[in-house]
CSV table of C-alpha atoms in Angstrom, one decimal:
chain,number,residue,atom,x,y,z
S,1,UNK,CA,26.4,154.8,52.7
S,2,UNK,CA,25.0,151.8,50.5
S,3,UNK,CA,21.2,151.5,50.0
S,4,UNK,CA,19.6,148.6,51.1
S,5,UNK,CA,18.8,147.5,47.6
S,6,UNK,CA,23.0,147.9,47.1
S,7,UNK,CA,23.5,146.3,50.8
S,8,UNK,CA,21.2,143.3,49.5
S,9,UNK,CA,22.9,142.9,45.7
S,10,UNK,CA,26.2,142.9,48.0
S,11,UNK,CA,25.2,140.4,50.8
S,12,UNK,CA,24.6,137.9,47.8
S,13,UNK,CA,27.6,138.5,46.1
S,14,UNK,CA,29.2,137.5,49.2
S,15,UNK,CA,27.4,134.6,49.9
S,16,UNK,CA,25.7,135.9,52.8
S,17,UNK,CA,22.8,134.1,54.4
S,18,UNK,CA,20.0,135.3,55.3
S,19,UNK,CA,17.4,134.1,57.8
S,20,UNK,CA,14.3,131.9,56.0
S,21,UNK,CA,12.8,131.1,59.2
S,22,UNK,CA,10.8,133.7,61.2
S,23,UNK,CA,12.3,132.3,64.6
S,24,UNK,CA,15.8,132.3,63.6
S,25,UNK,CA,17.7,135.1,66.0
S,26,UNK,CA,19.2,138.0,65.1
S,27,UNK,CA,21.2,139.2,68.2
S,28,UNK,CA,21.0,143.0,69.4
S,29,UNK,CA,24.0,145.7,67.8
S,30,UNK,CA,24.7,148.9,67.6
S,31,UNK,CA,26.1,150.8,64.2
S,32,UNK,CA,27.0,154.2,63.8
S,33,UNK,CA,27.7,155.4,60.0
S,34,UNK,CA,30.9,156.7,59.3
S,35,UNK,CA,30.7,160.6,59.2
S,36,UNK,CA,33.6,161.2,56.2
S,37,UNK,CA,32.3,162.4,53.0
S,38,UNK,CA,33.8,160.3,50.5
S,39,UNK,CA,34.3,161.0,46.5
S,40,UNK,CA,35.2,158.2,44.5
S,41,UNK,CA,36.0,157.9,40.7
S,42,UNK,CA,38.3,158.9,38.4
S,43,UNK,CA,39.8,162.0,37.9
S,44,UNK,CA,37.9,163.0,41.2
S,45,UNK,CA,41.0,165.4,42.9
S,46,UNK,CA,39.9,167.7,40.5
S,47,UNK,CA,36.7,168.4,42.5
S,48,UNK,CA,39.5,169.2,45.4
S,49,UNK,CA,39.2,173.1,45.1
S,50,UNK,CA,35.1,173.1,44.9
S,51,UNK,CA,35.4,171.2,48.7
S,52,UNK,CA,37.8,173.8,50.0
S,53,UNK,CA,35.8,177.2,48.3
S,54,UNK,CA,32.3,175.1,49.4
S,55,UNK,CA,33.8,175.6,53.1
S,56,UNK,CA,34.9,179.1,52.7
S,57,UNK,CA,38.6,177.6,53.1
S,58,UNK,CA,41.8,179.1,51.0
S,59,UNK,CA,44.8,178.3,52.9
S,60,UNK,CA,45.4,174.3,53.2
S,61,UNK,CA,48.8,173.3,54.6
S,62,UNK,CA,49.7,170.4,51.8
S,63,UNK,CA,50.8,167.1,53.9
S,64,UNK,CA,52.9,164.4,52.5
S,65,UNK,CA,56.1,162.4,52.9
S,66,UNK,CA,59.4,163.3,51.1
S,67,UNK,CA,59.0,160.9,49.1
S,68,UNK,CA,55.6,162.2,47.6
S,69,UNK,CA,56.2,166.0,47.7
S,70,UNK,CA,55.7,165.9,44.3
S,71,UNK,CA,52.6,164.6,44.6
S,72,UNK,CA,51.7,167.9,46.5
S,73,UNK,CA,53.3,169.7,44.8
S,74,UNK,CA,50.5,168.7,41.7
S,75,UNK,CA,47.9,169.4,44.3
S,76,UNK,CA,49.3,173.2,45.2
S,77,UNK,CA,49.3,173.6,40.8
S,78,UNK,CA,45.6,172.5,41.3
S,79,UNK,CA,44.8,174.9,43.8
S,80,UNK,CA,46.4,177.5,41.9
S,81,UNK,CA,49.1,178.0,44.3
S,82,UNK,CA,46.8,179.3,47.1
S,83,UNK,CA,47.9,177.2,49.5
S,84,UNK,CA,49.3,177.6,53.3
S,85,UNK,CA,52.3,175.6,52.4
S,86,UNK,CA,53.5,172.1,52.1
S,87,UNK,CA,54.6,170.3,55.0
S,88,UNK,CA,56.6,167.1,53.7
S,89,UNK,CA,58.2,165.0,56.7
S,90,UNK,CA,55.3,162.8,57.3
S,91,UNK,CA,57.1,159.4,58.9
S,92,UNK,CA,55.7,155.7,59.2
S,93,UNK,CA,54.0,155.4,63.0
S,94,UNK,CA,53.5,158.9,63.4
S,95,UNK,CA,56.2,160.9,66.0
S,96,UNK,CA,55.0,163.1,68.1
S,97,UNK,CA,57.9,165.4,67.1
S,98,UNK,CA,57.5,165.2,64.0
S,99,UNK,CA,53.7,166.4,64.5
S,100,UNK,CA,54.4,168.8,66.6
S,101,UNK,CA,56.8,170.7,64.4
S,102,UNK,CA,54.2,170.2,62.0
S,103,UNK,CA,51.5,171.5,64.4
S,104,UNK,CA,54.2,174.8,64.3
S,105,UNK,CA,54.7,175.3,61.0
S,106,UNK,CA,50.4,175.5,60.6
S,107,UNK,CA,50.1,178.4,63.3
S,108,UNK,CA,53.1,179.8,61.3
S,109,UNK,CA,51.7,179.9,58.3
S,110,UNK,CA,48.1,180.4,59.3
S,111,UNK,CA,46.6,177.5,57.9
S,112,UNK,CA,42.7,177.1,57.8
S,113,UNK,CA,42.4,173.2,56.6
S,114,UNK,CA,44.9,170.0,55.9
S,115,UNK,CA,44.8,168.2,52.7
S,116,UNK,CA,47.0,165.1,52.8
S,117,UNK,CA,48.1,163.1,50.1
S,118,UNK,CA,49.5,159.7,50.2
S,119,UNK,CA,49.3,156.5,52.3
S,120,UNK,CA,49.1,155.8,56.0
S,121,UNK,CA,51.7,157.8,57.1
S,122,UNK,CA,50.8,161.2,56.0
S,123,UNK,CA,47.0,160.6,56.7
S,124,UNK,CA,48.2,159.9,60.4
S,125,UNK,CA,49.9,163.3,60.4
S,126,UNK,CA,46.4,164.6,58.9
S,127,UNK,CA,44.8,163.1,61.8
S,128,UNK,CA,47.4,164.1,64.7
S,129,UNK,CA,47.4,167.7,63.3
S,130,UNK,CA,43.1,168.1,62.8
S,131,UNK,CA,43.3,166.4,66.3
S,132,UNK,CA,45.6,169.0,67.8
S,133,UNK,CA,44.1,172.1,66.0
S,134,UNK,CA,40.7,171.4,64.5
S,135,UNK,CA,41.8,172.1,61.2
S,136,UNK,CA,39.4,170.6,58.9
S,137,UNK,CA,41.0,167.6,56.7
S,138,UNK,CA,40.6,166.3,53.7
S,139,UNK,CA,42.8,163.5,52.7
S,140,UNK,CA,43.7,162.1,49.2
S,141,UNK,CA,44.8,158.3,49.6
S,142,UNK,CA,47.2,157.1,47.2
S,143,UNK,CA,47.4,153.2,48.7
S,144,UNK,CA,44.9,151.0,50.1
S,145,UNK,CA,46.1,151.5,53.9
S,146,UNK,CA,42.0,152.5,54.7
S,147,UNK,CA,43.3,154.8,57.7
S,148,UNK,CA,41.5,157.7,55.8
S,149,UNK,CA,38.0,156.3,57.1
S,150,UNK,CA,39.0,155.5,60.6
S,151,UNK,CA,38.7,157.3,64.3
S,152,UNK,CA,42.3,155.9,65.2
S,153,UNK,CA,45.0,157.6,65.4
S,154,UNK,CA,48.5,155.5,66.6
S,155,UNK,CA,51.3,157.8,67.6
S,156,UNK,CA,54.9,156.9,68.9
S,157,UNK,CA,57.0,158.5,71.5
S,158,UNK,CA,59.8,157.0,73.4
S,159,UNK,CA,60.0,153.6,71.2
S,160,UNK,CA,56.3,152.7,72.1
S,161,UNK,CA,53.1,152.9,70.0
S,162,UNK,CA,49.9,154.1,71.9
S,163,UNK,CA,46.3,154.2,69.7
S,164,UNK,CA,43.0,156.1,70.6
S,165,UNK,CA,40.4,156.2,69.5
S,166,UNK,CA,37.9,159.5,68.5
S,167,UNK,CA,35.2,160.3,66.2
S,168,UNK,CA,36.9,163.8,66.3
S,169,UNK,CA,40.3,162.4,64.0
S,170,UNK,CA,38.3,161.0,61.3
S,171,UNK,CA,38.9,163.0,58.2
S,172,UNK,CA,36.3,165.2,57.0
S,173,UNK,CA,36.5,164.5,53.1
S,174,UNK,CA,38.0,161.7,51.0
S,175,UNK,CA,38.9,162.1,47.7
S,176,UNK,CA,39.4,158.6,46.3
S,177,UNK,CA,40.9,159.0,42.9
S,178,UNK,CA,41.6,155.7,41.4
S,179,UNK,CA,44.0,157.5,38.6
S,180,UNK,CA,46.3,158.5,41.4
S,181,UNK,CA,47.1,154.7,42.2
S,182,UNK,CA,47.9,154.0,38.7
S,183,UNK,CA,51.8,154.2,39.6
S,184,UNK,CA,51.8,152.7,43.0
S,185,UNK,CA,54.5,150.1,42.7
S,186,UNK,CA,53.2,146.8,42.7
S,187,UNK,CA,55.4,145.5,46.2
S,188,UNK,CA,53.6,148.4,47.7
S,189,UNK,CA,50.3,147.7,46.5
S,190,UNK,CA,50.2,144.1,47.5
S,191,UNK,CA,51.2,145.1,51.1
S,192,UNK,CA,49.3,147.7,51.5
S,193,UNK,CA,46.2,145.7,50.3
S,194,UNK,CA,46.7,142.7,52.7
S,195,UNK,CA,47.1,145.5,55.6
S,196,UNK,CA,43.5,146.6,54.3
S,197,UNK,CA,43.0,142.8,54.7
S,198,UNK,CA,43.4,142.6,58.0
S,199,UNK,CA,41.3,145.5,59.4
S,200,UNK,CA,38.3,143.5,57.6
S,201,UNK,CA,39.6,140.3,59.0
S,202,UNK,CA,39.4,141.5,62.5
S,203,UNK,CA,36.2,143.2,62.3
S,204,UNK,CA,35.0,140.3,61.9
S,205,UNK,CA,35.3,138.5,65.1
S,206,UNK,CA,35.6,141.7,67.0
S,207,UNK,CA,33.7,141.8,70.1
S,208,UNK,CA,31.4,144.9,68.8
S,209,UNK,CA,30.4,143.9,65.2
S,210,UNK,CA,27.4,144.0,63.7
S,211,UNK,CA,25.6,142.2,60.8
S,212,UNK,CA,26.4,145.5,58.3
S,213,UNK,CA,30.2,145.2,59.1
S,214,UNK,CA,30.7,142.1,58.4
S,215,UNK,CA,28.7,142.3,55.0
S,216,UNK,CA,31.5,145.4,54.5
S,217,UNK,CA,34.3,143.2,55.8
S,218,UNK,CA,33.3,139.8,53.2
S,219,UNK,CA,32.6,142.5,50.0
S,220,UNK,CA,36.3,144.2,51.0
S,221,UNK,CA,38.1,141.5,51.4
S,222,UNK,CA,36.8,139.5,48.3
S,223,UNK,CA,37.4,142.7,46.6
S,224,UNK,CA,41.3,142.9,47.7
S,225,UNK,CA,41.6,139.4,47.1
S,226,UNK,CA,40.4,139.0,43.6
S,227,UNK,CA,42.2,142.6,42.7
S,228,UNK,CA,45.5,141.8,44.2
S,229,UNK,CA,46.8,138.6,42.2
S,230,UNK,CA,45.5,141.0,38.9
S,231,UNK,CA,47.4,143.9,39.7
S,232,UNK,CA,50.7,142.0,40.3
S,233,UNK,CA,50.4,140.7,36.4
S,234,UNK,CA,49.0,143.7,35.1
S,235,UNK,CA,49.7,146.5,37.3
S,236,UNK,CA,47.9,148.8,34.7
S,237,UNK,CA,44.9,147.4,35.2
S,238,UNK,CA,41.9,150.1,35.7
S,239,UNK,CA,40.1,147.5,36.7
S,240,UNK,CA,41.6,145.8,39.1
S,241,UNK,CA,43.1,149.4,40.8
S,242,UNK,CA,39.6,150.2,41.0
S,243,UNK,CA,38.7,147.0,42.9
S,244,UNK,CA,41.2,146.9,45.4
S,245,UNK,CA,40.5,150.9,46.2
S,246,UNK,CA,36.9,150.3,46.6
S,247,UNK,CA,38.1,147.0,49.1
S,248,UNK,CA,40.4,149.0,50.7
S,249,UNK,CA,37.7,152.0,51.4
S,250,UNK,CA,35.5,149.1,52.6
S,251,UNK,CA,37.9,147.5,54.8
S,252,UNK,CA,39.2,150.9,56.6
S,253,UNK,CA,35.0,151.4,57.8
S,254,UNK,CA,35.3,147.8,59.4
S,255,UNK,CA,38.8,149.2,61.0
S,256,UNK,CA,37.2,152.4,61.7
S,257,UNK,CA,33.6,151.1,63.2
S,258,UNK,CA,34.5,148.1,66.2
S,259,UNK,CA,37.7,147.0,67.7
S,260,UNK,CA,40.8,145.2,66.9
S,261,UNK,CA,42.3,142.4,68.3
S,262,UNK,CA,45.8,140.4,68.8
S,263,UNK,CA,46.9,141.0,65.1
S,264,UNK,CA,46.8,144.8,65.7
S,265,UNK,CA,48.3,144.3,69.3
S,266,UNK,CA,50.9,142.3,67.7
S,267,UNK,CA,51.6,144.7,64.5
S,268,UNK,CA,51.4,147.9,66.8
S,269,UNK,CA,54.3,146.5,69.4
S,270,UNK,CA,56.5,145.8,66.1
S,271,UNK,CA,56.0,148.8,64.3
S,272,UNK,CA,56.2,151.0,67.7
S,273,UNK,CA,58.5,149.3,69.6
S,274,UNK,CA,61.1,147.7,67.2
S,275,UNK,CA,60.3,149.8,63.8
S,276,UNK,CA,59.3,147.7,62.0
S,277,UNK,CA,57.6,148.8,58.1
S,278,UNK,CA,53.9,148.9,58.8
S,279,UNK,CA,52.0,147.5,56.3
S,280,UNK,CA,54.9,144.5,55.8
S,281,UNK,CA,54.1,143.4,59.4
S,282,UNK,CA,50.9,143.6,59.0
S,283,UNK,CA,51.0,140.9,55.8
S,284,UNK,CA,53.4,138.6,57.7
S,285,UNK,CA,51.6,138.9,61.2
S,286,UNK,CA,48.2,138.0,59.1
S,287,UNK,CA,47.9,134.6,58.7
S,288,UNK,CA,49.5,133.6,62.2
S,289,UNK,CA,47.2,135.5,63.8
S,290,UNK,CA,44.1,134.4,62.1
S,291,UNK,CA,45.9,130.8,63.2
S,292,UNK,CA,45.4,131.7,66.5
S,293,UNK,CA,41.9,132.7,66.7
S,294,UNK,CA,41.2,129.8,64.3
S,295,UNK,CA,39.3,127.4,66.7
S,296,UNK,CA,36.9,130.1,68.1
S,297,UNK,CA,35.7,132.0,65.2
S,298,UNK,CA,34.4,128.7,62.5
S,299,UNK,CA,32.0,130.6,61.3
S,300,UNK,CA,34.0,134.0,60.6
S,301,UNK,CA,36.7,131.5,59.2
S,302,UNK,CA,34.2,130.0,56.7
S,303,UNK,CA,33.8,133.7,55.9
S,304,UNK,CA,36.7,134.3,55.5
S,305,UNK,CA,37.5,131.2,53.0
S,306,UNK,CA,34.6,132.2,50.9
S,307,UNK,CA,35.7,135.5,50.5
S,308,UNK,CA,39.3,134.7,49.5
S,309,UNK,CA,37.6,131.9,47.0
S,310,UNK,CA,39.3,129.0,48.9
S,311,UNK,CA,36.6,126.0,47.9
S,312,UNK,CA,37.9,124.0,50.7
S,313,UNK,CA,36.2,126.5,53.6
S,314,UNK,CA,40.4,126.8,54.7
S,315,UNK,CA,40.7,130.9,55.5
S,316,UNK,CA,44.1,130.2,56.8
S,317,UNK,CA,45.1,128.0,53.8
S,318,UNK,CA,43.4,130.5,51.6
S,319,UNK,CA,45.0,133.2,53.3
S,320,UNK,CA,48.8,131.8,52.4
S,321,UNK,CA,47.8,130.8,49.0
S,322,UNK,CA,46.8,134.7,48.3
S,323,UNK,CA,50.1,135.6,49.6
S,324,UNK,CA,51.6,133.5,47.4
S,325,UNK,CA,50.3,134.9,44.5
S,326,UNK,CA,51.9,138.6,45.4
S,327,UNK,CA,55.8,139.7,45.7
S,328,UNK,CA,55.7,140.3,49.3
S,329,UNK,CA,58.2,139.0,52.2
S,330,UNK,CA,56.6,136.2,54.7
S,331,UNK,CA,59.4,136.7,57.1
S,332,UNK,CA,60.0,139.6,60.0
S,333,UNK,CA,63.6,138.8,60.3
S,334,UNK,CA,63.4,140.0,56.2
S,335,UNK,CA,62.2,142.9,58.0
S,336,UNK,CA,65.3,143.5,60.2
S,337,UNK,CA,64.1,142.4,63.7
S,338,UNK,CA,66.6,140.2,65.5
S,339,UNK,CA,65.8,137.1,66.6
S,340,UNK,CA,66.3,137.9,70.3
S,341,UNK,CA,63.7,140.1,70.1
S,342,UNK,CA,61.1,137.7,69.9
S,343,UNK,CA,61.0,137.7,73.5
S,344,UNK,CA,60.8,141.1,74.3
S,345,UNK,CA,57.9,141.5,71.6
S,346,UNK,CA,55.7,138.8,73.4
S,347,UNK,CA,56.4,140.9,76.8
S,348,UNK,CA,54.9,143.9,75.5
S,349,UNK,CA,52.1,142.0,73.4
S,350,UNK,CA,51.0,140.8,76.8
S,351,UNK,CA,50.7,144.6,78.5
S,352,UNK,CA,47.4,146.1,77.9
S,353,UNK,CA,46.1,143.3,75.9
S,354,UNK,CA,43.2,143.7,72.9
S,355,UNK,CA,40.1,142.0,73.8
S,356,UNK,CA,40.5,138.8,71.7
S,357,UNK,CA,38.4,136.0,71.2
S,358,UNK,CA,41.0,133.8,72.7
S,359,UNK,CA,42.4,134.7,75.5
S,360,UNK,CA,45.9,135.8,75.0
S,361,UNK,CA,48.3,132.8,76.4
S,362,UNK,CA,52.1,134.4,76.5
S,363,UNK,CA,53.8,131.2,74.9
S,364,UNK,CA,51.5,130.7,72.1
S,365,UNK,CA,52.2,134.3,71.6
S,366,UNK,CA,55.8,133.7,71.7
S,367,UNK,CA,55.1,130.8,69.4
S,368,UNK,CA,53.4,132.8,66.8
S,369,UNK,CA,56.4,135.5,66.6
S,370,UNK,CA,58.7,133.0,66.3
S,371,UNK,CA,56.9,131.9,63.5
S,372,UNK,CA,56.3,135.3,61.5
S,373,UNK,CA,60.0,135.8,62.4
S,374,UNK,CA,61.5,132.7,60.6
S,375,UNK,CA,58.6,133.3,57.9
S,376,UNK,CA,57.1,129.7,57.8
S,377,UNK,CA,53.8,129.4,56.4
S,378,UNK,CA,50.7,129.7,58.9
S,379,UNK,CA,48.9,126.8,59.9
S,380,UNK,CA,45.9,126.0,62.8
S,381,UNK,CA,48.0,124.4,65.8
S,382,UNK,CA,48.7,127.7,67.7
């Protein structure tokens, strides 16, 4: 947690005002730290076994995707090879099936404590398994998803995408080891930064904020935003990886402290429902759906637009002209959903609907799918 000297030094960096009058009014809120440990640095995974031994734990089941198992793999040589086992199916959305073959192969192999390594999809198998067993986590993020300092945990069964929310699935420990983003490709690291992005965005607006997350939302997404367009020129850039993991870190607290609103409805119903890639939906959803709570958030917008350095006060024209900077696609039909779809999508947007600060009207919704679907660039007349 930042001091308030470092809150302060922060707040000004972000062009936050604060009150010079004694009768200006600060409204009532309520903020609950974040309970995670959290390491950051370089070369910090090597501090991985002190955690475990500090805990009296020696039998970690190693999480990750197929696509990262050797990733793990590093992680059991670190630990020396005393490790449950490794457990590598971890899928985009999180199936239930998948975690409860997962929950199995723990009991089989009597597992005391999850380590995950990766991006959002094997820190929500983390999650779903310490849910399930209260096996205590410790994930290892390799992107800038920010799920690893979050209470949500979105699962899929049945081609539909439920969320809850519990202190109880937040990770125990994060390791944040800027050395192990080094290699993330730079497609992936755009994407994944912009879904970091959004959580800030959100938080916001959302109905429960406070005056500390928003200071955390500004600082993350000013950090993404200036680390991003860097990155994608010089993807070896210390630096800049070190920027956008610190933004990312900051952006999954907003995401994990007050609630979302239509762009997380709207990104959940794609990914659950139609299977869509998460963190692409999430950077073409983005700018429509700031669109549409343009009119009744000025002030967060102007927040917004400072924070992504657009001198005109214009988040959503900021917004594009970010996205313009980074390889990523601006269309969901790039992403295979069919055009007949759209429909459907607004149908289920509608059901058990976010609080927003606009009121969720079904054929602007409609309007702003169609929109992400043909990829056209956001602008305010939602």
């Amino acid at each position: 947690m930042l001091g308030f000297r470092s809150c302060l030094s922060t707040a000004r960096r972000v062009n936050l005002s604060f009150p010079t009058k004694m009768d200006t009014f600060m409204e009532a809120f309520e903020y609950a730290a974040n309970r995670s440990k959290v390491l950051f640095g370089s070369g910090t995974i090597a501090k991985l076994p002190n955690i475990l031994a500090s805990r009296g734990l020696s039998r970690p089941l190693l999480l990750s995707t197929p696509q990262q198992l050797d990733q793990a793999q590093q992680v059991q040589k670190l630990l020396s090879g005393e490790a449950a086992g490794i457990f590598s199916e971890a899928t985009m959305h999180t199936p239930v099936e998948v975690t409860d073959r997962a929950v199995e192969f723990a009991k089989s192999t009597k597992a005391d404590s999850l380590v995950s390594i990766g991006g959002g999809s094997t820190i929500g198998l983390g999650k779903a398994i310490g849910i399930r067993t209260g096996l205590y986590h410790i994930t290892i993020p390799t992107t800038y998803a920010g799920s690893e300092v979050t209470p949500i945990l979105g699962e899929t069964s049945d081609g539909l995408k439920t969320t809850r929310s519990d202190p109880s699935i937040l990770p125990d420990a994060v390791i944040y080891d800027v050395d192990l983003t080094m290699t993330l490709p730079v497609g992936l690291s755009a994407y994944s930064g912009i879904n970091a992005i959004a959580h800030a965005v959100e938080a916001l607006y959302a109905q429960n904020t406070n005056p500390i997350i928003k200071m955390f939302a500004q600082e993350g997404v000013r950090s993404l935003a200036a680390a991003l367009p860097e990155i994608s020129k010089d993807p070896a850039s210390q630096a800049a990886r070190s920027s956008a993991l610190y933004g990312a870190w900051l952006c999954g607290v907003c995401l994990g402290s007050v609630g979302m609103s239509i762009h997380h409805k709207l990104c959940h119903t794609l990914g659950g429902s139609f299977n869509l890639p998460h963190a692409e939906t999430h950077t073409i959803v983005l700018p429509h759906a700031l669109s549409y709570n343009a009119s009744q958030v000025p002030h967060d917008m102007q927040r917004i637009a400072s924070a992504l350095g657009d001198d005109r006060g214009d988040a959503i024209s900021g917004l594009n002209a970010l996205l313009d900077k980074l390889p990523v696609k601006r269309g969901l039909r790039e992403l295979g959903m069919r055009e007949e779809d759209i429909d459907k999508a607004a149908d289920i947007a509608m059901t058990k609907a976010y609080w927003n600060p606009r009121p969720t009207e079904r054929d602007a919704i409609r309007e702003l799918l169609r929109r992400a679907w043909a990829g056209e660039p956001a602008r305010a007349d939602l």
